[in-house]
């Protein structure tokens, strides 16, 4: 209370003192009684003496404490912390160090001053004025800067101000330190009067070289530069050439003409080379080439010329063999009317090919598409006289002197088959066990597909090949049977043949000991195969042991049925066209046998007295078939006419020298072709007695030939067949009742 | 070389004008020659009316592919004598009436 009162009075004082100075003093001396305002608090003595400390803080009461701001992250209002009353405008690091620190001492020593100065504390305030003249270069201060002032009185005033401040502010040790520091700074930051300093203060320390502006020198050093040397070199320039020419329109034109001519010449040479390769195919092209000479004919023109030549050749042939041609078409032997149950074969053309004169005809087959085209295989059957070459030729009746297509092979051809849907795809089986597929349209020189000679071939002669129906993917495939006992199915893939063994024919004998002690199963050798016309999975295989196996492509190890057919190799099996349950087989044991499916006993047996090479059913009748024998004879049988004897026996070729090997009926024309072992194919026309059509019974005039033929056959069979079960008929003679 | 023959029948006589690229003289290595030839044909077909643009295109491409200092001349009638770096010369005809010389020097 008293201080407040005193303060109040003090405040009140200056206003009064201005009015009356003298009075104030006297009044102060006079009255010691305190004037109290009326609303002043009345406190007791101890309470009056109670010191109430008032603190001066830095809180600014006017700053609002409840500022808020919307925080979008949290989605709510939040309190902003209040900013302090202090704003930092400028901040800098000071270079002041405590005088009692190590560094300070070191610095003092370096300067050559007496370190005892540092210990003086109060003397900082009592420093002599002339010392104070030395203007501190460095200004101390942690937070505030002070501008350097060069005038002493202001420094003094500053100092005094600071002193007064120190006195008034209680508890600020900082102020003292500041003052001291400043004093020190004054001392230490000396610039000008170094000498004075030295005189007055220092007694110890080293005499130090002064770094003033008047007597210091610059010292520089220069590194050693290596001496520079110039060296040059020149690479050899790349080889240069010169070139000159004149460009004009005629030069360009001439150049093009020349080049074009050169190209044409090259093309011609290329074509000629190709021609040479294709020469064995047909001599027509050779003739064309020679006759026309070096004239450049396009391929199309040459093709047309070829056609002309072909037609011409055929015409010439027709003229030469005019009578034969007429016979082939129109001759019907009139004497047949008088010969009951007998017929004749009229010989027509004979087909041979020069290069295969020595070969045996091993297979003949008519082309399914053209009625006049047939394929002939040239190979050999006589083991003792092997031939290295073989060929398959396609002959046409229109040109008896030369085959239409020739494919030479490097091994004897044993069998052939033409694809029913693609009549230009011809598959052949060779003596060495491989199979080739030719595309006759393309070229006959190279087979389109060939079985690999190492892995994909049969190990024995391929006796028969047959095309099978196309696979669901459209790929063509065929079966081949061979001497090694395997029946393989080959699929024509893009470039290759893929083979799978359908069945391996194992004999029903016991296992035999092989050369090295292992047990071997004996394999049969297949010599012919025939697929069932109605059921594509079933096929019959004839073997060299004389058995006929009925097999299915679905089963690879079992036979469905075994017919103990012959004692010698079975050379041909053929199904009847009208009744596919009936088939015929011929073999080297001189016999021809007719079988019915599922019946182990043959229906008919014919002994012809010589090894039968081939037998075929006639396509126009269900009861006619023909066979050829080694003696050079052709036998034609008609079961309807005579069940025991042939209706025609004819010697086609000379008995001593030639053997007949194969026979085929033409599906449309009434002719047969027969092959022999001298590479010759003979054509024969069947006389009318051999091809008697069925007469429809009066009541059933509307029936067609097919049905009639079937009926005829059925009737025949019923006579021959034994019923499956024999019922003993009732004996009506007995009627004993006893 | 023999790709794209052009035929032109005139009234008096049948004259066949060939437009395929025909190399008259070249000592470039084979693949460089083929590339350059194709480039030339492309350029000439693209800028059939402007020889300068065609030459510029050829030169830029050759520089990029085979090295900077290439020179190209495209024209229908001119004579020339040049020194060139060996294995870097191509002299060819194209389009029936254009001659192109490309060399590095």
Coordinates of N, CA and C in Angstrom, one line a residue, chain A residues 238-249 251-253 255-260 263-264 267, chain B residues 5 16 18 20 22 76-86 89 91 93-94 96-97 99 105:
Chain A
X238 N 40.6 -42.5 -95.9 CA 40.0 -43.7 -96.5 C 40.2 -43.7 -98.0
X239 N 40.3 -44.9 -98.6 CA 40.6 -45.0 -100.0 C 39.5 -44.3 -100.8
X240 N 39.9 -43.4 -101.7 CA 39.0 -42.7 -102.5 C 39.1 -43.2 -103.9
X241 N 37.9 -43.1 -104.6 CA 38.0 -43.4 -106.0 C 37.3 -42.4 -106.8
X242 N 37.4 -42.3 -108.0 CA 36.7 -41.4 -108.8 C 35.7 -42.1 -109.8
X243 N 34.7 -41.5 -110.1 CA 33.7 -42.1 -110.9 C 33.1 -41.0 -111.8
X244 N 32.8 -41.3 -113.0 CA 32.1 -40.3 -113.8 C 31.2 -41.0 -114.8
X245 N 30.2 -40.4 -115.1 CA 29.2 -40.9 -116.1 C 28.4 -39.8 -116.6
X246 N 27.7 -40.1 -117.6 CA 26.8 -39.1 -118.3 C 25.4 -39.6 -118.2
X247 N 24.5 -38.9 -117.7 CA 23.1 -39.3 -117.6 C 22.3 -38.6 -118.6
X248 N 21.7 -39.4 -119.5 CA 20.8 -38.9 -120.5 C 19.6 -39.8 -120.6
X249 N 18.5 -39.4 -121.2 CA 17.3 -40.2 -121.3 C 17.6 -41.5 -122.1
X251 N 20.3 -43.0 -122.5 CA 21.2 -43.9 -121.7 C 20.4 -44.8 -120.8
X252 N 19.4 -44.1 -120.1 CA 18.6 -44.8 -119.2 C 17.8 -45.9 -119.9
X253 N 17.2 -45.4 -121.0 CA 16.3 -46.3 -121.8 C 17.1 -47.6 -122.3
X255 N 19.8 -48.8 -121.1 CA 20.1 -49.7 -120.0 C 19.0 -50.6 -119.6
X256 N 17.8 -50.1 -119.6 CA 16.7 -50.9 -119.2 C 16.4 -52.0 -120.2
X257 N 16.5 -51.6 -121.5 CA 16.3 -52.6 -122.5 C 17.2 -53.8 -122.4
X258 N 18.5 -53.4 -122.2 CA 19.5 -54.5 -122.1 C 19.2 -55.4 -120.9
X259 N 18.9 -54.7 -119.8 CA 18.7 -55.5 -118.6 C 17.5 -56.4 -118.8
X260 N 16.5 -55.9 -119.4 CA 15.2 -56.7 -119.6 C 15.5 -57.9 -120.5
X263 N 17.3 -60.5 -118.6 CA 16.4 -61.3 -117.6 C 15.6 -62.3 -118.4
X264 N 15.1 -61.9 -119.5 CA 14.3 -62.9 -120.3 C 15.2 -64.1 -120.7
X267 N 15.5 -66.3 -117.8 CA 14.2 -67.1 -117.5 C 14.1 -68.3 -118.5
Chain B
X5 N 6.9 -54.2 -113.4 CA 7.2 -53.7 -114.8 C 6.0 -52.8 -115.2
X16 N 8.0 -50.8 -124.6 CA 7.8 -51.2 -123.2 C 8.8 -50.4 -122.4
X18 N 10.3 -49.8 -118.8 CA 10.4 -50.5 -117.5 C 10.7 -49.5 -116.4
X20 N 11.4 -50.6 -113.1 CA 11.9 -51.2 -111.9 C 13.3 -50.6 -111.7
X22 N 17.1 -50.2 -111.4 CA 18.1 -50.9 -112.0 C 19.5 -50.3 -111.6
X76 N 17.4 -36.2 -114.4 CA 17.1 -36.9 -115.6 C 18.1 -36.7 -116.7
X77 N 19.0 -35.7 -116.5 CA 20.0 -35.5 -117.6 C 21.1 -34.7 -117.0
X78 N 22.2 -35.3 -116.8 CA 23.4 -34.6 -116.2 C 24.6 -35.4 -116.4
X79 N 25.8 -34.8 -116.3 CA 27.0 -35.5 -116.4 C 27.8 -35.3 -115.1
X80 N 28.6 -36.2 -114.7 CA 29.3 -35.9 -113.4 C 30.6 -36.6 -113.3
X81 N 31.5 -36.1 -112.5 CA 32.8 -36.7 -112.2 C 33.0 -36.5 -110.7
X82 N 33.1 -37.6 -110.0 CA 33.1 -37.4 -108.5 C 34.3 -38.3 -108.0
X83 N 34.8 -37.8 -106.8 CA 35.7 -38.7 -106.0 C 34.9 -39.2 -104.9
X84 N 35.0 -40.4 -104.6 CA 34.1 -41.0 -103.5 C 35.0 -41.9 -102.7
X85 N 34.5 -42.1 -101.5 CA 35.1 -43.1 -100.6 C 34.8 -44.4 -101.0
X86 N 35.8 -45.3 -101.1 CA 35.5 -46.6 -101.7 C 34.4 -47.4 -100.9
X89 N 29.5 -46.1 -103.0 CA 29.0 -45.4 -104.2 C 27.8 -46.2 -104.7
X91 N 25.1 -45.9 -108.1 CA 24.6 -45.2 -109.3 C 23.5 -46.1 -109.9
X93 N 19.3 -46.4 -111.8 CA 18.2 -45.8 -112.5 C 16.9 -46.2 -111.8
X94 N 15.9 -45.4 -111.9 CA 14.6 -45.9 -111.3 C 13.5 -45.1 -112.0
X96 N 12.1 -45.4 -114.7 CA 12.1 -45.2 -116.2 C 12.9 -44.1 -116.7
X97 N 13.0 -43.0 -115.9 CA 13.7 -41.8 -116.5 C 14.6 -41.1 -115.5
X99 N 17.8 -40.8 -112.9 CA 19.1 -41.4 -112.5 C 19.4 -40.8 -111.1
X105 N 31.8 -38.8 -99.4 CA 33.1 -38.3 -99.6 C 33.6 -37.4 -98.4

